[in-house]
PDB file of C-alpha atoms and ligand atoms in Angstrom:
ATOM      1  CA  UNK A  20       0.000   0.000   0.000  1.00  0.00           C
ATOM      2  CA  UNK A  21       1.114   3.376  -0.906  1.00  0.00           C
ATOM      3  CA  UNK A  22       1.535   5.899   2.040  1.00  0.00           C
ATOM      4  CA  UNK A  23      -0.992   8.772   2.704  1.00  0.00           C
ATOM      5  CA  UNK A  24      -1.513  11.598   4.786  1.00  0.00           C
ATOM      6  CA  UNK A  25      -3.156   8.815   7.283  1.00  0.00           C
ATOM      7  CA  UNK A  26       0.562   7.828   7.533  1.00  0.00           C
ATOM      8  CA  UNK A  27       1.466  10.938   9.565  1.00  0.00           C
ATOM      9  CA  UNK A  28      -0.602   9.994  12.055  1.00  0.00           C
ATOM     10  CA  UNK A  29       0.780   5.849  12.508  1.00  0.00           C
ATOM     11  CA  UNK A  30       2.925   4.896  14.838  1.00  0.00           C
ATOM     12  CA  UNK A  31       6.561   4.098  14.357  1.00  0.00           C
ATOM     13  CA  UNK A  32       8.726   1.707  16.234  1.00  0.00           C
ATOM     14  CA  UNK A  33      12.273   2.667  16.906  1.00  0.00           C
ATOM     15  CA  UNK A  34      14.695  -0.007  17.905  1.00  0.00           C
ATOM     16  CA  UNK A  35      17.962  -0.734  17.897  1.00  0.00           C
ATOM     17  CA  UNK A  36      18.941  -2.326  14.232  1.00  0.00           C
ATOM     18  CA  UNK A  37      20.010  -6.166  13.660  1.00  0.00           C
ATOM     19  CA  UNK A  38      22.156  -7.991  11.278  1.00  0.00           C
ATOM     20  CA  UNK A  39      18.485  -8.896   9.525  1.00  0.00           C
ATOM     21  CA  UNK A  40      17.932  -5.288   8.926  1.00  0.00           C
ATOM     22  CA  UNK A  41      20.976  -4.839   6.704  1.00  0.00           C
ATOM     23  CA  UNK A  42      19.127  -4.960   3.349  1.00  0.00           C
ATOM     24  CA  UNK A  43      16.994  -2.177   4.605  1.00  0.00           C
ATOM     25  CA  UNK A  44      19.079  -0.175   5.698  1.00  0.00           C
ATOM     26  CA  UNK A  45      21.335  -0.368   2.489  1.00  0.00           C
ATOM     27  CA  UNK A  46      18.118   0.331   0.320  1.00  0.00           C
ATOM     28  CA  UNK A  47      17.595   3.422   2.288  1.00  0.00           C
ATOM     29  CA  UNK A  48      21.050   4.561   2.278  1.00  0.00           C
ATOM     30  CA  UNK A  49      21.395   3.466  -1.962  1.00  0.00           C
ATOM     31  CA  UNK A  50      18.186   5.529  -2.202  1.00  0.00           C
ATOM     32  CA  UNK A  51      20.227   8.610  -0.513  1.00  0.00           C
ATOM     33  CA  UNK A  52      22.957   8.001  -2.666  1.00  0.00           C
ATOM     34  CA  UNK A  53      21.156   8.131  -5.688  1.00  0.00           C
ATOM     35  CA  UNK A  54      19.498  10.997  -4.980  1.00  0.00           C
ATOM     36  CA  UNK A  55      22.338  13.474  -4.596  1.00  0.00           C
ATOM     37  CA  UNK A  56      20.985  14.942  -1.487  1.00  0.00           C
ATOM     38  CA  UNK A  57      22.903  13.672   1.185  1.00  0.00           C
ATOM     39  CA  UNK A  58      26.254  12.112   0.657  1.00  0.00           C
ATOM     40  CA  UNK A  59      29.516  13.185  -1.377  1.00  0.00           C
ATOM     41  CA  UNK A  60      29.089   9.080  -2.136  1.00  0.00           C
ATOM     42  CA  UNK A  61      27.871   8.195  -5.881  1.00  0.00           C
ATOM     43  CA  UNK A  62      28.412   4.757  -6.148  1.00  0.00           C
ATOM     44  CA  UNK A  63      26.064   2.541  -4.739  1.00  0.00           C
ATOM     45  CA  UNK A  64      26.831   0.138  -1.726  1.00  0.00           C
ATOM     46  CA  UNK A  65      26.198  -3.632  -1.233  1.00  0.00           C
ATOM     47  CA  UNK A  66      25.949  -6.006   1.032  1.00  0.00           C
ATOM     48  CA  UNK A  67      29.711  -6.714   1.736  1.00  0.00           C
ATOM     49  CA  UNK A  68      29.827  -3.219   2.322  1.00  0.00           C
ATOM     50  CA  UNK A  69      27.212  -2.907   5.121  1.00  0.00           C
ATOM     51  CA  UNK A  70      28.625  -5.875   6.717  1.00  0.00           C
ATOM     52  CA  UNK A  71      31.879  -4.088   7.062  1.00  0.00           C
ATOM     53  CA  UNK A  72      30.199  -0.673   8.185  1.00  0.00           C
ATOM     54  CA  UNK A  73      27.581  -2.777  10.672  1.00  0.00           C
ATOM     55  CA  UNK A  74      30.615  -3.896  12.401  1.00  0.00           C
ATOM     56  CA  UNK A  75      32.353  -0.286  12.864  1.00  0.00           C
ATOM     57  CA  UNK A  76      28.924   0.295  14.459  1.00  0.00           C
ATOM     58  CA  UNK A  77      29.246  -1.850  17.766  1.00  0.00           C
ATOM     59  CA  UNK A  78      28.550  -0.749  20.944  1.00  0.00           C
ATOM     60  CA  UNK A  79      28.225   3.160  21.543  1.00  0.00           C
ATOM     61  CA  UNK A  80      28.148   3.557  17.994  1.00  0.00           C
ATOM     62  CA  UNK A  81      25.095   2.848  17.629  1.00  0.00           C
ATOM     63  CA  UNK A  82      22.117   2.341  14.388  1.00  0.00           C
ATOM     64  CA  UNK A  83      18.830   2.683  15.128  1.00  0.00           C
ATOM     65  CA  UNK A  84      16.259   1.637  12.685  1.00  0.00           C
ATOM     66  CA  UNK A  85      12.267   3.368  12.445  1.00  0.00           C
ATOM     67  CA  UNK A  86       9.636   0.573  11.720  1.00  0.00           C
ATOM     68  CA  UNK A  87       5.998   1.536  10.350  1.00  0.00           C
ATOM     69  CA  UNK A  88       3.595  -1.945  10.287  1.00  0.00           C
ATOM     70  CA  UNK A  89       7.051  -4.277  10.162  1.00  0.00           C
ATOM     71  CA  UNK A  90       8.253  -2.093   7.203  1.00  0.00           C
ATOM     72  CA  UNK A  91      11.874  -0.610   7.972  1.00  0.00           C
ATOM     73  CA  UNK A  92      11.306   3.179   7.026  1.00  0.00           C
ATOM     74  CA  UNK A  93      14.269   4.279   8.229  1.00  0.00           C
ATOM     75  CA  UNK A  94      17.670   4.747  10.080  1.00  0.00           C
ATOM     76  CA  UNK A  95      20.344   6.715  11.643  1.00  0.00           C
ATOM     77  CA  UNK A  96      23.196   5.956  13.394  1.00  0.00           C
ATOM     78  CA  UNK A  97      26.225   7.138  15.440  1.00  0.00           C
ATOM     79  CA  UNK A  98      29.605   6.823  13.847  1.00  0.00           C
ATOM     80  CA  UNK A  99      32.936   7.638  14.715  1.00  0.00           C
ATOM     81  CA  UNK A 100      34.275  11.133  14.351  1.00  0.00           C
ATOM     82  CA  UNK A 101      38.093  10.618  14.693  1.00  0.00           C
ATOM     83  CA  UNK A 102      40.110   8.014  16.165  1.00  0.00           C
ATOM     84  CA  UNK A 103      42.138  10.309  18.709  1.00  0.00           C
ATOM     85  CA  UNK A 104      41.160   9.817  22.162  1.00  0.00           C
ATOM     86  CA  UNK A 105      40.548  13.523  22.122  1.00  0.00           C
ATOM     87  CA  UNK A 106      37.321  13.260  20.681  1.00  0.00           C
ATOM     88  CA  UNK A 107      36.147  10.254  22.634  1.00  0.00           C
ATOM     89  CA  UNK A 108      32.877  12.423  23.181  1.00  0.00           C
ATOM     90  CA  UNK A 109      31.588  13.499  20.041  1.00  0.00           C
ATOM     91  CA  UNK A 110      29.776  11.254  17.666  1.00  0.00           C
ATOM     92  CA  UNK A 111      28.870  12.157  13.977  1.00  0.00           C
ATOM     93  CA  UNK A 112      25.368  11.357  12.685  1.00  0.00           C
ATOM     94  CA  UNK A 113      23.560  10.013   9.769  1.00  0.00           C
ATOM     95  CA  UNK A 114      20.008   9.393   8.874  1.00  0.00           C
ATOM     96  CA  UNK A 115      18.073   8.339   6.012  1.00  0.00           C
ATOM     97  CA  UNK A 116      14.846   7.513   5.450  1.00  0.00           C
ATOM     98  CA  UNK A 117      12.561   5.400   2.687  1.00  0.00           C
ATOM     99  CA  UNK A 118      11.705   8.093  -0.417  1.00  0.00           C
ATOM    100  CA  UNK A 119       8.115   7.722  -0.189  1.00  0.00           C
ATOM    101  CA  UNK A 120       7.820   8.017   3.945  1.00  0.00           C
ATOM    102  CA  UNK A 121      10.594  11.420   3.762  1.00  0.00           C
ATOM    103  CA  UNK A 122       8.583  14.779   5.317  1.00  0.00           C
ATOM    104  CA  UNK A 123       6.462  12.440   7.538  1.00  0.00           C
ATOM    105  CA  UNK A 124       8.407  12.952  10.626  1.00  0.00           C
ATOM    106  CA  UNK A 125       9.674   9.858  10.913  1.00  0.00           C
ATOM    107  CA  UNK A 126      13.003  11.623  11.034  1.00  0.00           C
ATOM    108  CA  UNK A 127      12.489  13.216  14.087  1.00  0.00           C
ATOM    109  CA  UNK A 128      11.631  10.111  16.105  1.00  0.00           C
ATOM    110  CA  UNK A 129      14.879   8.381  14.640  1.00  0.00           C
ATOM    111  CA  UNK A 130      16.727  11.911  16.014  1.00  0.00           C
ATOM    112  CA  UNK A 131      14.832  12.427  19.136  1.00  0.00           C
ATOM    113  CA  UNK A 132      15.856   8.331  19.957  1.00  0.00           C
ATOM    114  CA  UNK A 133      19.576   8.671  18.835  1.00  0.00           C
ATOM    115  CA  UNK A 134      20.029  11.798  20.934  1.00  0.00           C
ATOM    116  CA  UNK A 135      18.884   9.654  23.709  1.00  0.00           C
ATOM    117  CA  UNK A 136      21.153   6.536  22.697  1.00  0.00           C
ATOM    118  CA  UNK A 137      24.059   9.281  22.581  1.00  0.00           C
ATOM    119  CA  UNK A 138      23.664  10.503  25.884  1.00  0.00           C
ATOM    120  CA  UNK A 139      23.295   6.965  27.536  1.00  0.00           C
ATOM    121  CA  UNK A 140      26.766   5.717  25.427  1.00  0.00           C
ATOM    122  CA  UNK A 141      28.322   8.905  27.237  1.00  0.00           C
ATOM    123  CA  UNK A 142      28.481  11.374  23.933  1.00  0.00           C
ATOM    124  CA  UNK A 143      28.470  14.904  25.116  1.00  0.00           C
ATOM    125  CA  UNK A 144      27.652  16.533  21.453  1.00  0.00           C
ATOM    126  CA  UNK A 145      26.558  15.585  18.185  1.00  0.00           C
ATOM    127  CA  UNK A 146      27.850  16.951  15.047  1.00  0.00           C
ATOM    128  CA  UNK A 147      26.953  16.712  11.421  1.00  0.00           C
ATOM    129  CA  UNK A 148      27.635  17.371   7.452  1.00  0.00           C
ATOM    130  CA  UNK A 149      24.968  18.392   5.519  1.00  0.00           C
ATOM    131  CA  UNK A 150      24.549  20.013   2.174  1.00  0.00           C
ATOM    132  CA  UNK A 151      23.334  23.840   2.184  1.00  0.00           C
ATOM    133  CA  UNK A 152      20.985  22.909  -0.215  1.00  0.00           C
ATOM    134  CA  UNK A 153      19.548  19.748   1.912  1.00  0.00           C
ATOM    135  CA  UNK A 154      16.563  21.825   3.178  1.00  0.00           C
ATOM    136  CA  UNK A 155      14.479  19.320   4.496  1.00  0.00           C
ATOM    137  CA  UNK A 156      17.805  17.495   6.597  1.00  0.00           C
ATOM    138  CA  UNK A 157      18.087  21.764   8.033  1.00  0.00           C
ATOM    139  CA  UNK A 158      14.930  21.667   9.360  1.00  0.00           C
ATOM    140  CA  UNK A 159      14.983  19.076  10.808  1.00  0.00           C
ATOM    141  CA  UNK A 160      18.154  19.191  12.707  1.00  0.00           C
ATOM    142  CA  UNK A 161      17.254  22.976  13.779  1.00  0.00           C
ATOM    143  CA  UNK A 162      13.929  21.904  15.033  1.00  0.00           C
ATOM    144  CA  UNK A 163      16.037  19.407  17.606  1.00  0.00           C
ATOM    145  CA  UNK A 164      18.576  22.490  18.327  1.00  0.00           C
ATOM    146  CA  UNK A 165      21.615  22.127  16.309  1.00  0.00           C
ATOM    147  CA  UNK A 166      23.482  25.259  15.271  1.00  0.00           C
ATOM    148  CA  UNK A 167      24.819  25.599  11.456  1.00  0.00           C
ATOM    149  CA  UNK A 168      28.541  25.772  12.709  1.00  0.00           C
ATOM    150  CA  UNK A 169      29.938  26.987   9.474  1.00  0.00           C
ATOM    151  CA  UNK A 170      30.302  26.172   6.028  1.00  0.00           C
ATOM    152  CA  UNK A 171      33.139  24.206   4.112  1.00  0.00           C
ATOM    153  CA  UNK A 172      33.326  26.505   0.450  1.00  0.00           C
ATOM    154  CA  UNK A 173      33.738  23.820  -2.012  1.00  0.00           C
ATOM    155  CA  UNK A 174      34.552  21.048   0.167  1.00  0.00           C
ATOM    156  CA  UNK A 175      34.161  18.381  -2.163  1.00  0.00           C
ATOM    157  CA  UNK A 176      33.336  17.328  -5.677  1.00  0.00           C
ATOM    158  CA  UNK A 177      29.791  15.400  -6.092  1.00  0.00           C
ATOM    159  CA  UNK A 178      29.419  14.516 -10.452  1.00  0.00           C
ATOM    160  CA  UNK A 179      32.136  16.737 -11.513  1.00  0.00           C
ATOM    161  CA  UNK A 180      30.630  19.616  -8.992  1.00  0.00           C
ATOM    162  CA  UNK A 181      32.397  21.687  -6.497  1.00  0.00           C
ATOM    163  CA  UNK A 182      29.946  21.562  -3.596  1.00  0.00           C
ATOM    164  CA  UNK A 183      30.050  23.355  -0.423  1.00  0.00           C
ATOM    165  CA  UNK A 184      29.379  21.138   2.651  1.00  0.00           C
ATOM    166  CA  UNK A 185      27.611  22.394   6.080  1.00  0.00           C
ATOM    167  CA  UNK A 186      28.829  21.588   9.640  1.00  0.00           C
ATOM    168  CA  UNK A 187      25.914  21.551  12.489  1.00  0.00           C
ATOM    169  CA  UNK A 188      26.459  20.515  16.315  1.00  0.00           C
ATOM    170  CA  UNK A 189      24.469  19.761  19.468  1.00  0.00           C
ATOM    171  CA  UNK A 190      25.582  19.629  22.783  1.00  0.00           C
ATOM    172  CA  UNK A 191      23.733  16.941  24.996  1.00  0.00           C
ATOM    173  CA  UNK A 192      25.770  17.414  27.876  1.00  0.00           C
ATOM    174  CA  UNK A 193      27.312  20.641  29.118  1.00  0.00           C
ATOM    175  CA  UNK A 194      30.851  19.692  29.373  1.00  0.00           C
ATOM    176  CA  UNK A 195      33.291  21.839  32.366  1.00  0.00           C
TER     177      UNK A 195
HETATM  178  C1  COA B 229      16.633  14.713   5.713  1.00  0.00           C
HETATM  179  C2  COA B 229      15.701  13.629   6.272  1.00  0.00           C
HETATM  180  C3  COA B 229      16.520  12.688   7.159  1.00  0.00           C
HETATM  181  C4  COA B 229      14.654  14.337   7.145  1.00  0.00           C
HETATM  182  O1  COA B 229      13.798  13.346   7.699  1.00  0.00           O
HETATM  183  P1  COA B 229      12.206  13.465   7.494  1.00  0.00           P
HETATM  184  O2  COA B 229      11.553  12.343   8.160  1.00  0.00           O
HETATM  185  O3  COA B 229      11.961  13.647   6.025  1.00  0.00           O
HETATM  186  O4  COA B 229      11.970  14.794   8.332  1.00  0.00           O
HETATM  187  P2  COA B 229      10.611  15.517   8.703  1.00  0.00           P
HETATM  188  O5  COA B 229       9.429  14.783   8.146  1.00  0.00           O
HETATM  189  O6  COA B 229      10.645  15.780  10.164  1.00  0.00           O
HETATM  190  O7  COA B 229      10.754  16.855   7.897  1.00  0.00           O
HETATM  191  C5  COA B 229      11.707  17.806   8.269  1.00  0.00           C
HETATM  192  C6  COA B 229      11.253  19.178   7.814  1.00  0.00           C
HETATM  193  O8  COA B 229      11.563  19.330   6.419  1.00  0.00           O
HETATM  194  C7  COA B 229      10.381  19.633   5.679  1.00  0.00           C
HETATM  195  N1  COA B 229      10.560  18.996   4.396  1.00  0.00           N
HETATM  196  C8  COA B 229      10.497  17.695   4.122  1.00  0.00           C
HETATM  197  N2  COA B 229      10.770  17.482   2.825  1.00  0.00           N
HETATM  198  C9  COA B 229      11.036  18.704   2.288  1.00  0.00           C
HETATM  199  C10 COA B 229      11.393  19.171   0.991  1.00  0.00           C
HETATM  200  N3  COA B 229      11.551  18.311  -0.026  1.00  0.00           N
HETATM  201  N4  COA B 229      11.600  20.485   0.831  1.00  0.00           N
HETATM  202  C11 COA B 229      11.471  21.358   1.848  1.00  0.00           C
HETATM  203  N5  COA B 229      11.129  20.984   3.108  1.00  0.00           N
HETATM  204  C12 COA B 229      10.919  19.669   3.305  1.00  0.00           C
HETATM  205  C13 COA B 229       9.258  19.093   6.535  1.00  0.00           C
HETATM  206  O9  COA B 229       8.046  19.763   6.248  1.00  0.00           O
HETATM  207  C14 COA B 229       9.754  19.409   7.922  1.00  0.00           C
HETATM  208  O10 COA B 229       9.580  20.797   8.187  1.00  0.00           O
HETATM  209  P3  COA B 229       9.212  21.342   9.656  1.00  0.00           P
HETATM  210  O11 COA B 229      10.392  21.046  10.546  1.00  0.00           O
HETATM  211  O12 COA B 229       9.000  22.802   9.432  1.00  0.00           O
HETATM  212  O13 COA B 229       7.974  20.596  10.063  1.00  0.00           O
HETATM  213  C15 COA B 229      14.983  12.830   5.152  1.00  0.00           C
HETATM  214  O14 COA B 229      14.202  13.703   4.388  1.00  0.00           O
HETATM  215  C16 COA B 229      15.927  12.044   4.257  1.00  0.00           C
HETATM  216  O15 COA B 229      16.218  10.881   4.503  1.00  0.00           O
HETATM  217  N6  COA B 229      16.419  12.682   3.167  1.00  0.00           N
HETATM  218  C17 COA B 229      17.372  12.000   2.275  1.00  0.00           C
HETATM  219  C18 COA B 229      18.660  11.606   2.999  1.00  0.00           C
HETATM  220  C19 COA B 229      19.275  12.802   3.720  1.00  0.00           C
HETATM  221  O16 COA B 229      19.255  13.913   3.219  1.00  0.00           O
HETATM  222  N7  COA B 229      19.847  12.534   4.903  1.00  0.00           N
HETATM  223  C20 COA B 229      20.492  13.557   5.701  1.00  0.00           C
HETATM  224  C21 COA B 229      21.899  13.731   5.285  1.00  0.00           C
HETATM  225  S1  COA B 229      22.666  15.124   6.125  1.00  0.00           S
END
């Protein structure tokens, strides 16, 4: 069944994701790919790939996955900022979610969740990449508080493209 504006008001499960989730997920994040939206990545992942990236994501790095009537929808997880020790506390953040269920707010549940997972895995702030031009990722992640930080002037090249790239943070814990 194709979603409607009923959808807004269903319920969605978030839950911590399992190694049965990984074709989900990698549909979601191939569908982010694909779309140019999210990611300096253009080539499309596969399996090996998010077997690789599910075990980088053990522990505090966590992947949460949004469920609407057993249908994964979505995900976002907690990844790894830098390897020093330094930066222990801060965890960078993705999140994608299913074409057809995007501007539904299932985004902010997956947010509003990982937030919580990031405080209880001892993460004192969140930051993020975004494109400038990603206007529906902006509003989200301002509605939840984060603060554009700056802006990287062509930071990258996406399909022959210089591209600026956006940096946003939250702090979940003051830090002394
Ligand atoms: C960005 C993304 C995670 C946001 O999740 P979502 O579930 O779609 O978010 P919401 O439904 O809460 O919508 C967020 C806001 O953007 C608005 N919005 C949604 N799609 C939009 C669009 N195409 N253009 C403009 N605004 C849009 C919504 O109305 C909402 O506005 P509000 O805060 O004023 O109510 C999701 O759209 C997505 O997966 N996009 C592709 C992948 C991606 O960009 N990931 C982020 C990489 S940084």
């Amino acid at each position: 069944m194709e979603p409607s504006d009923s959808l807004q008001k269903r319920f969605y499960i978030v839950r911590s994701a399992l190694s049965s989730d990984l074709e989900a997920i990698l549909k979601i994040y191939n569908q982010g790919i694909e779309d140019r939206i999210a990611t300096l990545e253009t080539e499309t992942k596969n399996m090996d790939y998010m077997r690789s990236w599910i075990e980088d994501h053990q522990d505090r790095y966590q992947v949460l996955v949004a469920e609407n009537e057993g249908r994964l929808v979505g995900w976002a997880s907690l990844n790894r900022y830098s390897q020093r020790r330094a930066y222990d506390g801060v965890a960078d953040l993705s999140i994608y979610i299913l074409r057809e269920y995007r501007g539904k707010g299932v985004g902010g549940h997956l947010l509003s969740a990982l937030e919580q997972a990031a405080k209880e895995n001892q993460f004192y702030k969140i930051i993020l990449f975004t494109f400038p031009n990603n206007i529906a990722g902006q509003k989200l992640y301002r509605r939840h508080g984060y603060r554009e930080v700056g802006i990287f002037e062509k930071q990258g090249v996406l399909d022959g493209n210089m591209v600026d790239v956006m940096i946003m943070e939250k702090m979940l814990k003051k830090q002394t």
